[in-house]
Amino acid sequence: MPLNYAVSITPLLQMINVAHEVRHIAFADELSGAGRLVQLRSRWDNIVSHGPLLGYYPRADKSWLIVKPDLLVAAEEIFAGADVRISTDGHKYLGGYFGSEQGKNEYIRSLLERWSNQLRVLSDMRSMSLKQPTLPSCPDSVTDLPTISARFQIFNINCSRLTTSSTLNCFLQSRPAEIFPCKIVSYLRCQHFWESWHTHSLGYVCHGV
């Protein structure tokens, strides 16, 4: 986050921290709070009113209110007209997940599914590269796709704590010998798995060491 943006948003953070009944967390432009519904609605209205004047433009369509099932009706009434999305299951937050146990399990499952899909893309591209004599070749062990697949499945099970593509990418590049016998040097654009979000996630392409 640019320094000038961090400085300009500081007054807004100080303003919303006045509501001591709400617990606040701010990371870059990701603002969050926990408290009673009425207090949270007041906080949201303050951000909407004062944020744009200080360079912060909140988006209701990307904001989530996580509540207990028995508070869903009250939440819908209190946040009527705010266009904030409301969930009783939970939602991802800063690369992790906040919500019910079932939601967490589904989140982890989606991560593993995406990583497995990326491995299939990697395998397909490796097969294509073998048909191109001008491309640099990997060691013979790289062509053993079943071995790579087995290693990747073990990696999925042991490293489910890695919840972002960037973290996964750094991990793979720092320890390539433990995962793949080659270096990861470029990316593919793959379909993102977040529920209603769209960004670019990472796929992996191998070249010779």
PDB file of C-alpha atoms in Angstrom:
ATOM      1  CA  MET A   1       0.000   0.000   0.000  1.00  0.00           C
ATOM      2  CA  PRO A   2       1.509   3.396  -0.972  1.00  0.00           C
ATOM      3  CA  LEU A   3       2.693   5.565   1.894  1.00  0.00           C
ATOM      4  CA  ASN A   4       0.469   8.492   0.933  1.00  0.00           C
ATOM      5  CA  TYR A   5      -2.590   6.216   1.017  1.00  0.00           C
ATOM      6  CA  ALA A   6      -1.605   4.857   4.431  1.00  0.00           C
ATOM      7  CA  VAL A   7      -1.245   8.407   5.758  1.00  0.00           C
ATOM      8  CA  SER A   8      -4.519   9.607   4.253  1.00  0.00           C
ATOM      9  CA  ILE A   9      -6.546   6.715   5.672  1.00  0.00           C
ATOM     10  CA  THR A  10      -5.164   7.107   9.216  1.00  0.00           C
ATOM     11  CA  PRO A  11      -7.795   9.702  10.256  1.00  0.00           C
ATOM     12  CA  LEU A  12     -10.542   7.291   9.195  1.00  0.00           C
ATOM     13  CA  LEU A  13      -9.031   4.512  11.296  1.00  0.00           C
ATOM     14  CA  GLN A  14      -8.819   6.838  14.269  1.00  0.00           C
ATOM     15  CA  MET A  15     -12.415   7.903  13.781  1.00  0.00           C
ATOM     16  CA  ILE A  16     -13.886   4.402  13.697  1.00  0.00           C
ATOM     17  CA  ASN A  17     -11.758   3.353  16.672  1.00  0.00           C
ATOM     18  CA  VAL A  18     -13.743   5.817  18.782  1.00  0.00           C
ATOM     19  CA  ALA A  19     -16.480   3.164  18.978  1.00  0.00           C
ATOM     20  CA  HIS A  20     -14.861   1.190  21.789  1.00  0.00           C
ATOM     21  CA  GLU A  21     -17.696  -1.338  21.827  1.00  0.00           C
ATOM     22  CA  VAL A  22     -16.493  -2.660  18.463  1.00  0.00           C
ATOM     23  CA  ARG A  23     -13.231  -4.556  18.147  1.00  0.00           C
ATOM     24  CA  HIS A  24     -11.340  -3.311  15.106  1.00  0.00           C
ATOM     25  CA  ILE A  25      -8.764  -4.879  12.825  1.00  0.00           C
ATOM     26  CA  ALA A  26      -7.185  -3.004   9.924  1.00  0.00           C
ATOM     27  CA  PHE A  27      -4.687  -4.469   7.478  1.00  0.00           C
ATOM     28  CA  ALA A  28      -3.877  -2.144   4.564  1.00  0.00           C
ATOM     29  CA  ASP A  29      -7.302  -1.356   3.089  1.00  0.00           C
ATOM     30  CA  GLU A  30      -8.963  -4.388   4.685  1.00  0.00           C
ATOM     31  CA  LEU A  31     -11.095  -3.098   7.571  1.00  0.00           C
ATOM     32  CA  SER A  32     -13.040  -5.385   9.890  1.00  0.00           C
ATOM     33  CA  GLY A  33     -14.845  -5.173  13.193  1.00  0.00           C
ATOM     34  CA  ALA A  34     -16.659  -7.377  15.680  1.00  0.00           C
ATOM     35  CA  GLY A  35     -19.471  -6.318  17.980  1.00  0.00           C
ATOM     36  CA  ARG A  36     -23.223  -5.954  18.297  1.00  0.00           C
ATOM     37  CA  LEU A  37     -25.228  -5.592  15.107  1.00  0.00           C
ATOM     38  CA  VAL A  38     -26.457  -2.062  15.829  1.00  0.00           C
ATOM     39  CA  GLN A  39     -22.924  -0.909  16.563  1.00  0.00           C
ATOM     40  CA  LEU A  40     -21.596  -2.555  13.426  1.00  0.00           C
ATOM     41  CA  ARG A  41     -24.252  -0.845  11.305  1.00  0.00           C
ATOM     42  CA  SER A  42     -23.313   2.526  12.799  1.00  0.00           C
ATOM     43  CA  ARG A  43     -19.661   1.806  12.077  1.00  0.00           C
ATOM     44  CA  TRP A  44     -20.454   0.858   8.492  1.00  0.00           C
ATOM     45  CA  ASP A  45     -22.457   4.050   7.975  1.00  0.00           C
ATOM     46  CA  ASN A  46     -19.540   6.116   9.293  1.00  0.00           C
ATOM     47  CA  ILE A  47     -17.136   4.435   6.897  1.00  0.00           C
ATOM     48  CA  VAL A  48     -19.490   5.013   3.966  1.00  0.00           C
ATOM     49  CA  SER A  49     -19.986   8.667   4.915  1.00  0.00           C
ATOM     50  CA  HIS A  50     -16.428   9.680   5.752  1.00  0.00           C
ATOM     51  CA  GLY A  51     -14.326   7.142   3.852  1.00  0.00           C
ATOM     52  CA  PRO A  52     -14.519   8.707   0.349  1.00  0.00           C
ATOM     53  CA  LEU A  53     -13.452  12.097   1.726  1.00  0.00           C
ATOM     54  CA  LEU A  54     -10.266  10.449   2.986  1.00  0.00           C
ATOM     55  CA  GLY A  55      -9.574   8.296  -0.055  1.00  0.00           C
ATOM     56  CA  TYR A  56     -11.295   5.113   1.136  1.00  0.00           C
ATOM     57  CA  TYR A  57     -14.162   3.820  -0.987  1.00  0.00           C
ATOM     58  CA  PRO A  58     -15.959   0.914   0.709  1.00  0.00           C
ATOM     59  CA  ARG A  59     -17.724  -1.591  -1.524  1.00  0.00           C
ATOM     60  CA  ALA A  60     -20.795  -3.241  -0.066  1.00  0.00           C
ATOM     61  CA  ASP A  61     -20.715  -5.987  -2.705  1.00  0.00           C
ATOM     62  CA  LYS A  62     -17.294  -7.073  -1.378  1.00  0.00           C
ATOM     63  CA  SER A  63     -18.182  -6.678   2.303  1.00  0.00           C
ATOM     64  CA  TRP A  64     -19.472  -9.580   4.375  1.00  0.00           C
ATOM     65  CA  LEU A  65     -21.327  -9.682   7.674  1.00  0.00           C
ATOM     66  CA  ILE A  66     -20.843 -13.023   9.446  1.00  0.00           C
ATOM     67  CA  VAL A  67     -23.523 -13.778  12.039  1.00  0.00           C
ATOM     68  CA  LYS A  68     -24.823 -16.712  14.041  1.00  0.00           C
ATOM     69  CA  PRO A  69     -27.849 -18.470  12.504  1.00  0.00           C
ATOM     70  CA  ASP A  70     -30.204 -17.213  15.221  1.00  0.00           C
ATOM     71  CA  LEU A  71     -29.236 -13.600  14.428  1.00  0.00           C
ATOM     72  CA  LEU A  72     -29.765 -13.787  10.674  1.00  0.00           C
ATOM     73  CA  VAL A  73     -33.223 -12.179  10.675  1.00  0.00           C
ATOM     74  CA  ALA A  74     -32.092  -9.367  12.963  1.00  0.00           C
ATOM     75  CA  ALA A  75     -29.006  -8.792  10.831  1.00  0.00           C
ATOM     76  CA  GLU A  76     -31.090  -8.515   7.666  1.00  0.00           C
ATOM     77  CA  GLU A  77     -33.338  -5.953   9.335  1.00  0.00           C
ATOM     78  CA  ILE A  78     -30.550  -3.844  10.829  1.00  0.00           C
ATOM     79  CA  PHE A  79     -28.465  -3.857   7.641  1.00  0.00           C
ATOM     80  CA  ALA A  80     -31.424  -3.301   5.325  1.00  0.00           C
ATOM     81  CA  GLY A  81     -30.427  -0.953   2.517  1.00  0.00           C
ATOM     82  CA  ALA A  82     -26.703  -1.319   3.164  1.00  0.00           C
ATOM     83  CA  ASP A  83     -26.310  -3.962   0.423  1.00  0.00           C
ATOM     84  CA  VAL A  84     -23.754  -5.763   2.592  1.00  0.00           C
ATOM     85  CA  ARG A  85     -23.646  -9.504   2.041  1.00  0.00           C
ATOM     86  CA  ILE A  86     -24.726 -11.554   5.050  1.00  0.00           C
ATOM     87  CA  SER A  87     -23.672 -15.135   5.779  1.00  0.00           C
ATOM     88  CA  THR A  88     -24.124 -17.623   8.593  1.00  0.00           C
ATOM     89  CA  ASP A  89     -21.469 -19.993   7.216  1.00  0.00           C
ATOM     90  CA  GLY A  90     -18.502 -17.637   7.056  1.00  0.00           C
ATOM     91  CA  HIS A  91     -16.160 -16.261   4.436  1.00  0.00           C
ATOM     92  CA  LYS A  92     -12.485 -16.033   3.599  1.00  0.00           C
ATOM     93  CA  TYR A  93     -10.539 -13.250   5.276  1.00  0.00           C
ATOM     94  CA  LEU A  94      -6.927 -12.200   4.622  1.00  0.00           C
ATOM     95  CA  GLY A  95      -6.016 -15.559   3.133  1.00  0.00           C
ATOM     96  CA  GLY A  96      -7.705 -17.534   5.889  1.00  0.00           C
ATOM     97  CA  TYR A  97     -11.288 -18.327   6.780  1.00  0.00           C
ATOM     98  CA  PHE A  98     -13.641 -16.980   9.437  1.00  0.00           C
ATOM     99  CA  GLY A  99     -16.833 -18.870  10.164  1.00  0.00           C
ATOM    100  CA  SER A 100     -18.317 -22.272  10.900  1.00  0.00           C
ATOM    101  CA  GLU A 101     -16.401 -25.535  10.974  1.00  0.00           C
ATOM    102  CA  GLN A 102     -18.277 -26.748   7.912  1.00  0.00           C
ATOM    103  CA  GLY A 103     -17.343 -23.592   6.040  1.00  0.00           C
ATOM    104  CA  LYS A 104     -13.692 -24.022   6.986  1.00  0.00           C
ATOM    105  CA  ASN A 105     -13.685 -27.595   5.712  1.00  0.00           C
ATOM    106  CA  GLU A 106     -15.220 -26.529   2.411  1.00  0.00           C
ATOM    107  CA  TYR A 107     -12.660 -23.751   2.117  1.00  0.00           C
ATOM    108  CA  ILE A 108      -9.751 -26.167   2.610  1.00  0.00           C
ATOM    109  CA  ARG A 109     -11.338 -28.646   0.219  1.00  0.00           C
ATOM    110  CA  SER A 110     -11.580 -25.966  -2.458  1.00  0.00           C
ATOM    111  CA  LEU A 111      -7.893 -25.167  -1.980  1.00  0.00           C
ATOM    112  CA  LEU A 112      -6.878 -28.781  -2.429  1.00  0.00           C
ATOM    113  CA  GLU A 113      -9.112 -29.108  -5.465  1.00  0.00           C
ATOM    114  CA  ARG A 114      -7.587 -26.046  -7.074  1.00  0.00           C
ATOM    115  CA  TRP A 115      -4.037 -27.226  -6.411  1.00  0.00           C
ATOM    116  CA  SER A 116      -4.900 -30.602  -7.937  1.00  0.00           C
ATOM    117  CA  ASN A 117      -6.299 -28.848 -11.011  1.00  0.00           C
ATOM    118  CA  GLN A 118      -3.100 -26.838 -11.277  1.00  0.00           C
ATOM    119  CA  LEU A 119      -1.116 -30.061 -11.198  1.00  0.00           C
ATOM    120  CA  ARG A 120      -3.168 -31.379 -14.109  1.00  0.00           C
ATOM    121  CA  VAL A 121      -2.427 -28.189 -16.036  1.00  0.00           C
ATOM    122  CA  LEU A 122       1.240 -28.655 -15.216  1.00  0.00           C
ATOM    123  CA  SER A 123       1.138 -32.237 -16.467  1.00  0.00           C
ATOM    124  CA  ASP A 124      -0.602 -31.214 -19.690  1.00  0.00           C
ATOM    125  CA  MET A 125       1.935 -28.494 -20.364  1.00  0.00           C
ATOM    126  CA  ARG A 126       4.800 -30.852 -19.625  1.00  0.00           C
ATOM    127  CA  SER A 127       3.376 -33.287 -22.167  1.00  0.00           C
ATOM    128  CA  MET A 128       3.162 -30.467 -24.697  1.00  0.00           C
ATOM    129  CA  SER A 129       6.712 -29.324 -23.985  1.00  0.00           C
ATOM    130  CA  LEU A 130       8.047 -32.802 -24.699  1.00  0.00           C
ATOM    131  CA  LYS A 131       6.820 -32.335 -28.264  1.00  0.00           C
ATOM    132  CA  GLN A 132       8.814 -29.110 -28.658  1.00  0.00           C
ATOM    133  CA  PRO A 133      12.513 -29.940 -29.255  1.00  0.00           C
ATOM    134  CA  THR A 134      13.533 -26.272 -28.966  1.00  0.00           C
ATOM    135  CA  LEU A 135      12.398 -25.984 -25.363  1.00  0.00           C
ATOM    136  CA  PRO A 136      14.856 -26.706 -22.531  1.00  0.00           C
ATOM    137  CA  SER A 137      14.398 -30.179 -21.125  1.00  0.00           C
ATOM    138  CA  CYS A 138      13.974 -31.214 -17.519  1.00  0.00           C
ATOM    139  CA  PRO A 139      15.753 -34.140 -15.863  1.00  0.00           C
ATOM    140  CA  ASP A 140      14.346 -37.576 -16.662  1.00  0.00           C
ATOM    141  CA  SER A 141      12.699 -37.744 -13.259  1.00  0.00           C
ATOM    142  CA  VAL A 142      10.403 -34.859 -14.216  1.00  0.00           C
ATOM    143  CA  THR A 143       8.793 -36.967 -16.925  1.00  0.00           C
ATOM    144  CA  ASP A 144       7.657 -39.421 -14.282  1.00  0.00           C
ATOM    145  CA  LEU A 145       4.265 -37.761 -13.832  1.00  0.00           C
ATOM    146  CA  PRO A 146       2.872 -40.407 -11.438  1.00  0.00           C
ATOM    147  CA  THR A 147       5.747 -39.646  -9.073  1.00  0.00           C
ATOM    148  CA  ILE A 148       5.069 -35.913  -9.310  1.00  0.00           C
ATOM    149  CA  SER A 149       1.375 -36.537  -8.702  1.00  0.00           C
ATOM    150  CA  ALA A 150       2.097 -38.629  -5.622  1.00  0.00           C
ATOM    151  CA  ARG A 151       4.405 -35.970  -4.232  1.00  0.00           C
ATOM    152  CA  PHE A 152       1.821 -33.286  -4.846  1.00  0.00           C
ATOM    153  CA  GLN A 153      -0.913 -35.242  -3.082  1.00  0.00           C
ATOM    154  CA  ILE A 154       1.349 -35.650  -0.041  1.00  0.00           C
ATOM    155  CA  PHE A 155       2.072 -31.931  -0.210  1.00  0.00           C
ATOM    156  CA  ASN A 156      -1.675 -31.191  -0.237  1.00  0.00           C
ATOM    157  CA  ILE A 157      -2.263 -33.243   2.881  1.00  0.00           C
ATOM    158  CA  ASN A 158       0.725 -31.949   4.847  1.00  0.00           C
ATOM    159  CA  CYS A 159       0.502 -28.285   3.846  1.00  0.00           C
ATOM    160  CA  SER A 160      -3.215 -27.475   3.900  1.00  0.00           C
ATOM    161  CA  ARG A 161      -2.311 -24.580   6.189  1.00  0.00           C
ATOM    162  CA  LEU A 162      -1.061 -22.674   3.144  1.00  0.00           C
ATOM    163  CA  THR A 163      -4.124 -20.683   2.153  1.00  0.00           C
ATOM    164  CA  THR A 164      -2.964 -18.301  -0.577  1.00  0.00           C
ATOM    165  CA  SER A 165      -1.458 -18.797  -3.992  1.00  0.00           C
ATOM    166  CA  SER A 166       1.377 -16.398  -3.181  1.00  0.00           C
ATOM    167  CA  THR A 167       2.265 -18.352  -0.035  1.00  0.00           C
ATOM    168  CA  LEU A 168       2.134 -21.608  -1.950  1.00  0.00           C
ATOM    169  CA  ASN A 169       4.304 -20.176  -4.706  1.00  0.00           C
ATOM    170  CA  CYS A 170       6.963 -18.941  -2.269  1.00  0.00           C
ATOM    171  CA  PHE A 171       6.955 -22.306  -0.509  1.00  0.00           C
ATOM    172  CA  LEU A 172       7.410 -24.241  -3.732  1.00  0.00           C
ATOM    173  CA  GLN A 173      10.194 -22.005  -5.013  1.00  0.00           C
ATOM    174  CA  SER A 174      12.082 -22.144  -1.721  1.00  0.00           C
ATOM    175  CA  ARG A 175      11.896 -25.934  -1.453  1.00  0.00           C
ATOM    176  CA  PRO A 176      11.633 -27.278  -5.021  1.00  0.00           C
ATOM    177  CA  ALA A 177      13.500 -30.521  -4.381  1.00  0.00           C
ATOM    178  CA  GLU A 178      10.909 -31.645  -1.852  1.00  0.00           C
ATOM    179  CA  ILE A 179       7.964 -31.111  -4.184  1.00  0.00           C
ATOM    180  CA  PHE A 180       9.066 -31.155  -7.828  1.00  0.00           C
ATOM    181  CA  PRO A 181      12.552 -31.956  -9.215  1.00  0.00           C
ATOM    182  CA  CYS A 182      12.519 -28.690 -11.176  1.00  0.00           C
ATOM    183  CA  LYS A 183      12.111 -24.940 -10.683  1.00  0.00           C
ATOM    184  CA  ILE A 184       8.877 -23.019 -11.062  1.00  0.00           C
ATOM    185  CA  VAL A 185       9.572 -20.033 -13.269  1.00  0.00           C
ATOM    186  CA  SER A 186       6.303 -18.782 -14.729  1.00  0.00           C
ATOM    187  CA  TYR A 187       2.582 -18.740 -14.182  1.00  0.00           C
ATOM    188  CA  LEU A 188      -0.647 -19.634 -15.913  1.00  0.00           C
ATOM    189  CA  ARG A 189      -3.931 -17.874 -15.477  1.00  0.00           C
ATOM    190  CA  CYS A 190      -6.414 -20.305 -13.994  1.00  0.00           C
ATOM    191  CA  GLN A 191      -9.967 -19.949 -12.824  1.00  0.00           C
ATOM    192  CA  HIS A 192     -10.137 -18.594  -9.292  1.00  0.00           C
ATOM    193  CA  PHE A 193     -12.041 -20.637  -6.730  1.00  0.00           C
ATOM    194  CA  TRP A 194     -13.445 -17.943  -4.464  1.00  0.00           C
ATOM    195  CA  GLU A 195     -17.227 -18.099  -4.334  1.00  0.00           C
ATOM    196  CA  SER A 196     -18.228 -14.877  -6.082  1.00  0.00           C
ATOM    197  CA  TRP A 197     -14.897 -13.219  -6.532  1.00  0.00           C
ATOM    198  CA  HIS A 198     -12.711 -13.072  -9.639  1.00  0.00           C
ATOM    199  CA  THR A 199      -8.955 -12.661  -9.637  1.00  0.00           C
ATOM    200  CA  HIS A 200      -6.070 -14.508 -11.223  1.00  0.00           C
ATOM    201  CA  SER A 201      -4.640 -17.478  -9.426  1.00  0.00           C
ATOM    202  CA  LEU A 202      -1.422 -19.287 -10.114  1.00  0.00           C
ATOM    203  CA  GLY A 203      -0.611 -22.332 -12.163  1.00  0.00           C
ATOM    204  CA  TYR A 204       2.904 -23.636 -12.556  1.00  0.00           C
ATOM    205  CA  VAL A 205       5.205 -24.304 -15.506  1.00  0.00           C
ATOM    206  CA  CYS A 206       8.398 -26.294 -15.144  1.00  0.00           C
ATOM    207  CA  HIS A 207      11.650 -25.757 -17.016  1.00  0.00           C
ATOM    208  CA  GLY A 208      14.976 -27.495 -16.682  1.00  0.00           C
ATOM    209  CA  VAL A 209      17.089 -26.792 -13.611  1.00  0.00           C
TER     210      VAL A 209
END
